[in-house]
Amino acid sequence: MDAAVQQFNVRAHLIPFVTHLLYRGAQKSHQPQQWPIPVGTMDLYTEEDMEAFKDILPQGVLYAFCHRAGGWHKRPVLIGSKEAWASKGSDARMWQALGKDLKLDFGPQSMALLEGLYNAVAKRPQNKKEQDHKAHTDQAEIKRLKALKLDGHGDLALSYWALCALWPQLSTQRLRSTSQSRKKGRDALTQGTLPAASSNADNTWQGLLRHFVRHHPMLQLRYGPWSNIPQPMGADIEGLIKSPLRGLLPWWISHALSHWQAMEASIWTRPAEVFTRVREQQHALIQQWTKAIDATGWYHLTPPLVRFFQIQLRWLMALTGERNPMTVPSMAWHRMALDAPISNDDIAAAGLRRLDASYSSLRHSEREALRHAWAVMLESVKDVSEIHRKRLRIHHADREANDVYMVDWASQNDLDGLTHRLREIARTIEGRLG
């Protein structure tokens, strides 16, 4: 196609938008000025456009994994074979762990996703009437985006980073030219959860995000506790672990769980039912991931889960150093070390002071339900630890390479000590004996 007669200048508008999504993430607000893209036809692109995307998409996705998920940091991984039982443990950076199996292909579904997201956040010109672009109403864009089947390896990785970048905008965005445009927006990231599913909510931008979370195991791990999604999907998690994307997962899981800790302080500002639901969903997700890791044998995916619990313990420690635990921010864990000389009783007491201060208007019996949900989530560490205990029950002469890796890693990182400590704190928080 001659660029001079192109329906939409892809090089001037869509390519910079995609580049900013992948390279800058949610650090900036994305609001391109040219609207709309005439979606749904590959005739939109020149040969030069397609060549540019062939370079931009894989480079941008891998850049996101390296720079936003910390791919340059060494992590414990199992490598050397396509079978878990024959793979040996090593410390490696992301590109060393990937091997030669990963090939990120991006097809029409990826392009349709990017077009729809562009139209979703692009600035609408003031001198244009909505009826001039009936094919590009919010409802039409939502319908198109929900119809996409993003199940290819490149599609899964691209959709994760694109939606992470746009989540703050889409989670607060209101439908245009509807009664909803007169309603005050609500920041789902800081206020709690996306609206519960309903026939009306499904046709909103928040309903679209919930749809993506429901069908994407990594988006569900990152945003699931706040999205009112039913129980997580164990089969999809196993499928992802068995796929060539497995080499990315030590960093990918860590990035997803970093959102949990970033949201920690805000959980305590939400209504009691939201606090309970978030904790229950966190517990359910950890259980499903633990079961999938145990079933597939790729035990190098347990360290990111263990790190989440280590950070939770360090955050609880930070509460003990404050006269008013309500002022402790989510990132306070950075200033605490796991071996800090703080007793479990003091840690549990500080946690209870925060819970009582956050929900002082509730009766004691009502706060007991919150204590239970929180304690159950913290005790989820035992599900991760059980993978290690199962390996210990195998005679050392019968252990496969991945069994040896799990036993050695757990011993070197004192998984049993962490588990014992968090479970003791959880029992005190819940008020149980023994």
CSV table of C-alpha atoms in Angstrom, one decimal, residues 12-291:
chain,number,residue,atom,x,y,z
A,12,ALA,CA,3.1,8.5,13.1
A,13,HIS,CA,0.6,7.3,15.7
A,14,LEU,CA,0.2,3.5,16.4
A,15,ILE,CA,3.9,2.6,16.4
A,16,PRO,CA,4.8,5.3,19.0
A,17,PHE,CA,1.9,4.3,21.1
A,18,VAL,CA,3.0,0.6,21.2
A,19,THR,CA,6.6,1.6,21.8
A,20,HIS,CA,5.6,3.7,24.8
A,21,LEU,CA,3.4,0.9,26.2
A,22,LEU,CA,6.2,-1.6,26.2
A,23,TYR,CA,9.1,0.7,27.1
A,24,ARG,CA,7.5,3.0,29.6
A,25,GLY,CA,4.6,0.9,31.0
A,26,ALA,CA,2.4,2.6,33.5
A,27,GLN,CA,5.0,5.3,34.3
A,28,LYS,CA,3.1,7.7,32.0
A,29,SER,CA,-0.5,8.2,30.9
A,30,HIS,CA,-1.0,7.0,27.3
A,31,GLN,CA,-3.4,9.2,25.3
A,32,PRO,CA,-2.6,9.4,21.6
A,33,GLN,CA,-4.1,12.3,19.7
A,34,GLN,CA,-5.2,10.8,16.4
A,35,TRP,CA,-8.5,8.9,16.6
A,36,PRO,CA,-9.9,6.4,15.5
A,37,ILE,CA,-7.9,3.6,13.9
A,38,PRO,CA,-10.1,1.8,11.4
A,39,VAL,CA,-9.8,-1.6,13.0
A,40,GLY,CA,-10.2,-5.0,11.5
A,41,THR,CA,-8.3,-4.9,8.3
A,42,MET,CA,-4.7,-5.7,7.5
A,43,ASP,CA,-4.9,-3.4,4.5
A,44,LEU,CA,-4.3,-0.7,7.1
A,45,TYR,CA,-0.6,-1.5,7.1
A,46,THR,CA,2.2,-0.8,4.6
A,47,GLU,CA,5.0,-3.4,4.2
A,48,GLU,CA,7.3,-1.0,6.1
A,49,ASP,CA,4.8,-0.9,9.0
A,50,MET,CA,4.7,-4.7,9.3
A,51,GLU,CA,8.5,-4.9,9.1
A,52,ALA,CA,8.7,-2.3,11.9
A,53,PHE,CA,6.3,-4.3,14.1
A,54,LYS,CA,8.3,-7.5,13.5
A,55,ASP,CA,11.2,-5.7,15.3
A,56,ILE,CA,9.3,-3.6,17.8
A,57,LEU,CA,7.0,-6.3,19.4
A,58,PRO,CA,9.6,-9.0,20.3
A,59,GLN,CA,12.2,-6.4,21.3
A,60,GLY,CA,9.6,-4.4,23.3
A,61,VAL,CA,8.2,-7.5,25.1
A,62,LEU,CA,11.7,-8.8,26.1
A,63,TYR,CA,12.7,-5.2,27.1
A,64,ALA,CA,9.7,-5.2,29.5
A,65,PHE,CA,10.7,-8.5,31.0
A,66,CYS,CA,14.3,-7.4,31.4
A,67,HIS,CA,13.6,-3.9,32.8
A,68,ARG,CA,10.2,-4.1,34.4
A,69,ALA,CA,10.4,-7.7,35.7
A,70,GLY,CA,14.1,-7.5,36.6
A,71,GLY,CA,15.3,-10.1,34.0
A,72,TRP,CA,18.9,-9.0,34.5
A,73,HIS,CA,18.8,-10.3,38.1
A,74,LYS,CA,19.9,-13.9,38.5
A,75,ARG,CA,17.2,-16.2,39.8
A,76,PRO,CA,17.3,-20.0,40.6
A,77,VAL,CA,16.1,-21.9,37.6
A,78,LEU,CA,15.9,-25.5,36.4
A,79,ILE,CA,17.5,-25.8,32.9
A,80,GLY,CA,19.1,-28.3,30.7
A,81,SER,CA,16.2,-30.4,29.6
A,82,LYS,CA,12.6,-30.2,28.4
A,83,GLU,CA,11.7,-32.6,31.2
A,84,ALA,CA,11.6,-31.3,34.7
A,85,TRP,CA,13.0,-34.5,36.3
A,86,ALA,CA,16.1,-34.3,34.2
A,87,SER,CA,16.8,-30.5,34.7
A,88,LYS,CA,19.4,-29.2,37.0
A,89,GLY,CA,19.3,-26.1,39.1
A,90,SER,CA,21.4,-23.1,38.3
A,91,ASP,CA,21.4,-19.3,39.0
A,92,ALA,CA,20.8,-17.5,35.7
A,93,ARG,CA,19.6,-14.3,34.2
A,94,MET,CA,16.5,-14.4,32.1
A,95,TRP,CA,18.1,-14.7,28.7
A,96,GLN,CA,20.3,-17.5,30.0
A,97,ALA,CA,17.2,-19.4,31.2
A,98,LEU,CA,15.2,-19.1,28.0
A,99,GLY,CA,17.3,-21.4,25.9
A,100,LYS,CA,16.4,-21.8,22.3
A,101,ASP,CA,12.8,-22.9,22.7
A,102,LEU,CA,11.1,-19.5,23.0
A,103,LYS,CA,9.8,-17.9,19.9
A,104,LEU,CA,7.4,-15.0,20.3
A,105,ASP,CA,5.1,-14.9,17.3
A,106,PHE,CA,2.6,-12.0,17.0
A,107,GLY,CA,-0.3,-12.5,14.6
A,108,PRO,CA,-3.5,-10.6,13.7
A,109,GLN,CA,-4.9,-11.1,17.2
A,110,SER,CA,-2.0,-9.1,18.6
A,111,MET,CA,-2.5,-6.3,16.1
A,112,ALA,CA,-6.2,-6.2,16.8
A,113,LEU,CA,-5.5,-6.0,20.5
A,114,LEU,CA,-3.2,-3.0,20.0
A,115,GLU,CA,-5.6,-1.2,17.7
A,116,GLY,CA,-8.5,-1.7,20.2
A,117,LEU,CA,-6.4,-0.5,23.1
A,118,TYR,CA,-5.3,2.5,21.1
A,119,ASN,CA,-8.9,3.5,20.3
A,120,ALA,CA,-9.8,2.9,24.0
A,121,VAL,CA,-7.5,5.6,25.4
A,122,ALA,CA,-7.0,7.9,22.4
A,123,LYS,CA,-8.2,11.5,22.9
A,124,ARG,CA,-11.5,12.1,21.1
A,125,PRO,CA,-11.5,15.4,19.1
A,126,GLN,CA,-13.9,18.0,20.4
A,127,ASN,CA,-15.2,19.0,17.0
A,128,LYS,CA,-16.2,15.5,16.1
A,129,LYS,CA,-19.7,14.1,16.9
A,130,GLU,CA,-19.8,10.6,18.3
A,131,GLN,CA,-22.3,9.5,15.6
A,132,ASP,CA,-19.7,10.2,13.0
A,133,HIS,CA,-17.8,7.1,14.2
A,134,LYS,CA,-20.5,4.7,15.1
A,135,ALA,CA,-18.1,1.7,14.5
A,136,HIS,CA,-15.8,3.1,17.2
A,137,THR,CA,-18.1,3.5,20.2
A,138,ASP,CA,-16.8,2.3,23.5
A,139,GLN,CA,-19.2,-0.6,23.4
A,140,ALA,CA,-18.0,-1.6,19.9
A,141,GLU,CA,-14.4,-1.5,21.0
A,142,ILE,CA,-15.1,-3.5,24.1
A,143,LYS,CA,-17.0,-6.1,22.1
A,144,ARG,CA,-14.1,-6.5,19.6
A,145,LEU,CA,-11.5,-6.8,22.3
A,146,LYS,CA,-13.5,-9.4,24.3
A,147,ALA,CA,-13.8,-11.5,21.1
A,148,LEU,CA,-10.0,-11.9,20.7
A,149,LYS,CA,-8.4,-15.3,21.3
A,150,LEU,CA,-5.0,-14.3,22.8
A,151,ASP,CA,-3.6,-17.8,23.3
A,152,GLY,CA,-0.4,-17.6,21.4
A,153,HIS,CA,2.9,-17.2,23.2
A,154,GLY,CA,3.5,-13.8,21.8
A,155,ASP,CA,-0.1,-12.8,22.4
A,156,LEU,CA,0.0,-13.8,26.1
A,157,ALA,CA,3.2,-11.9,26.7
A,158,LEU,CA,2.2,-8.8,24.8
A,159,SER,CA,-1.3,-8.6,26.3
A,160,TYR,CA,0.2,-8.8,29.8
A,161,TRP,CA,2.5,-5.9,29.3
A,162,ALA,CA,0.1,-3.8,27.3
A,163,LEU,CA,-2.7,-4.2,29.9
A,164,CYS,CA,-0.3,-3.6,32.8
A,165,ALA,CA,0.6,-0.3,31.2
A,166,LEU,CA,-3.0,0.8,30.6
A,167,TRP,CA,-4.6,-0.7,33.7
A,168,PRO,CA,-4.7,2.6,35.7
A,169,GLN,CA,-6.4,4.3,32.8
A,170,LEU,CA,-8.9,1.6,31.8
A,171,SER,CA,-9.8,0.8,35.5
A,172,THR,CA,-11.0,4.3,36.0
A,173,GLN,CA,-12.3,5.0,32.5
A,174,ARG,CA,-16.0,5.7,32.0
A,175,LEU,CA,-18.1,5.0,28.9
A,176,ARG,CA,-18.6,8.0,26.7
A,177,SER,CA,-22.0,9.2,25.5
A,178,THR,CA,-23.9,7.2,28.1
A,179,SER,CA,-25.4,7.8,31.5
A,180,GLN,CA,-22.2,6.5,33.0
A,181,SER,CA,-20.3,9.5,31.8
A,182,ARG,CA,-22.1,11.5,34.5
A,183,LYS,CA,-21.0,9.2,37.2
A,184,LYS,CA,-17.9,10.0,39.2
A,185,GLY,CA,-14.9,7.7,38.3
A,186,ARG,CA,-13.4,5.4,40.9
A,187,ASP,CA,-9.8,4.4,41.0
A,188,ALA,CA,-10.0,0.6,41.2
A,189,LEU,CA,-6.3,0.3,41.8
A,190,THR,CA,-6.3,2.3,45.0
A,191,GLN,CA,-9.9,2.0,46.1
A,192,GLY,CA,-10.1,-1.8,46.1
A,193,THR,CA,-11.7,-3.9,43.4
A,194,LEU,CA,-13.2,-3.8,40.0
A,195,PRO,CA,-17.1,-3.9,40.1
A,196,ALA,CA,-18.7,-7.3,40.5
A,197,ALA,CA,-19.7,-9.0,37.3
A,198,SER,CA,-23.2,-8.2,36.0
A,199,SER,CA,-25.0,-7.8,32.7
A,200,ASN,CA,-24.3,-4.0,32.8
A,201,ALA,CA,-20.8,-4.1,34.3
A,202,ASP,CA,-19.6,-6.5,31.6
A,203,ASN,CA,-20.1,-3.8,28.9
A,204,THR,CA,-17.8,-1.4,30.7
A,205,TRP,CA,-14.0,-0.9,30.6
A,206,GLN,CA,-13.8,-2.5,34.0
A,207,GLY,CA,-15.8,-5.5,32.7
A,208,LEU,CA,-13.3,-5.8,29.8
A,209,LEU,CA,-10.4,-5.9,32.3
A,210,ARG,CA,-12.2,-8.5,34.3
A,211,HIS,CA,-12.6,-10.5,31.1
A,212,PHE,CA,-8.9,-10.4,30.4
A,213,VAL,CA,-8.0,-11.4,34.0
A,214,ARG,CA,-10.4,-14.3,33.8
A,215,HIS,CA,-8.7,-15.7,30.6
A,216,HIS,CA,-5.0,-14.9,31.3
A,217,PRO,CA,-3.3,-16.8,34.1
A,218,MET,CA,-0.6,-14.1,34.6
A,219,LEU,CA,-3.0,-11.2,34.7
A,220,GLN,CA,-5.1,-13.2,37.1
A,221,LEU,CA,-2.1,-13.7,39.3
A,222,ARG,CA,-1.4,-10.0,39.3
A,223,TYR,CA,-4.9,-8.5,39.5
A,224,GLY,CA,-7.1,-11.4,40.4
A,225,PRO,CA,-7.4,-10.6,44.2
A,226,TRP,CA,-8.9,-7.2,43.3
A,227,SER,CA,-11.1,-8.2,40.3
A,228,ASN,CA,-14.0,-10.3,41.7
A,229,ILE,CA,-13.0,-13.2,39.6
A,230,PRO,CA,-14.1,-16.8,40.6
A,231,GLN,CA,-11.6,-19.5,41.6
A,232,PRO,CA,-8.4,-19.4,39.5
A,233,MET,CA,-7.8,-21.8,36.6
A,234,GLY,CA,-5.4,-24.6,37.5
A,235,ALA,CA,-5.4,-26.2,34.1
A,236,ASP,CA,-4.4,-23.0,32.4
A,237,ILE,CA,-1.6,-22.5,34.9
A,238,GLU,CA,-0.2,-26.0,34.2
A,239,GLY,CA,-0.4,-25.3,30.5
A,240,LEU,CA,1.6,-22.1,30.9
A,241,ILE,CA,4.2,-23.9,33.0
A,242,LYS,CA,4.6,-26.6,30.4
A,243,SER,CA,4.9,-24.1,27.5
A,244,PRO,CA,8.0,-22.5,26.1
A,245,LEU,CA,7.1,-19.4,28.2
A,246,ARG,CA,8.2,-21.3,31.3
A,247,GLY,CA,11.7,-19.8,31.0
A,248,LEU,CA,10.2,-16.4,31.7
A,249,LEU,CA,8.1,-17.4,34.7
A,250,PRO,CA,10.6,-16.9,37.5
A,251,TRP,CA,10.7,-13.2,36.6
A,252,TRP,CA,7.1,-13.0,35.4
A,253,ILE,CA,5.6,-14.5,38.7
A,254,SER,CA,7.8,-12.1,40.7
A,255,HIS,CA,6.5,-9.1,38.7
A,256,ALA,CA,2.9,-10.2,39.2
A,257,LEU,CA,3.3,-10.7,42.9
A,258,SER,CA,5.0,-7.4,43.3
A,259,HIS,CA,1.6,-5.8,42.7
A,260,TRP,CA,0.3,-7.6,45.8
A,261,GLN,CA,2.8,-6.0,48.0
A,262,ALA,CA,2.4,-2.6,46.3
A,263,MET,CA,-1.3,-2.8,47.2
A,264,GLU,CA,-0.8,-4.1,50.8
A,265,ALA,CA,-1.3,-0.8,52.6
A,266,SER,CA,-4.4,0.1,50.5
A,267,ILE,CA,-6.1,-3.2,51.4
A,268,TRP,CA,-6.5,-2.0,55.0
A,269,THR,CA,-8.4,1.1,53.9
A,270,ARG,CA,-11.2,-0.9,52.1
A,271,PRO,CA,-14.5,-2.2,53.6
A,272,ALA,CA,-14.3,-5.4,55.6
A,273,GLU,CA,-15.9,-7.5,52.9
A,274,VAL,CA,-13.2,-6.3,50.4
A,275,PHE,CA,-10.4,-7.1,52.8
A,276,THR,CA,-11.8,-10.6,53.3
A,277,ARG,CA,-12.3,-11.2,49.6
A,278,VAL,CA,-8.8,-10.1,48.7
A,279,ARG,CA,-7.2,-12.3,51.3
A,280,GLU,CA,-9.4,-15.3,50.2
A,281,GLN,CA,-8.4,-14.8,46.5
A,282,GLN,CA,-4.7,-14.5,47.4
A,283,HIS,CA,-5.0,-17.8,49.3
A,284,ALA,CA,-6.8,-19.5,46.4
A,285,LEU,CA,-4.2,-18.3,43.8
A,286,ILE,CA,-1.3,-19.4,45.9
A,287,GLN,CA,-2.9,-22.8,46.3
A,288,GLN,CA,-3.6,-23.2,42.6
A,289,TRP,CA,-0.1,-22.2,41.6
A,290,THR,CA,1.4,-24.5,44.2
A,291,LYS,CA,-0.6,-27.4,42.9
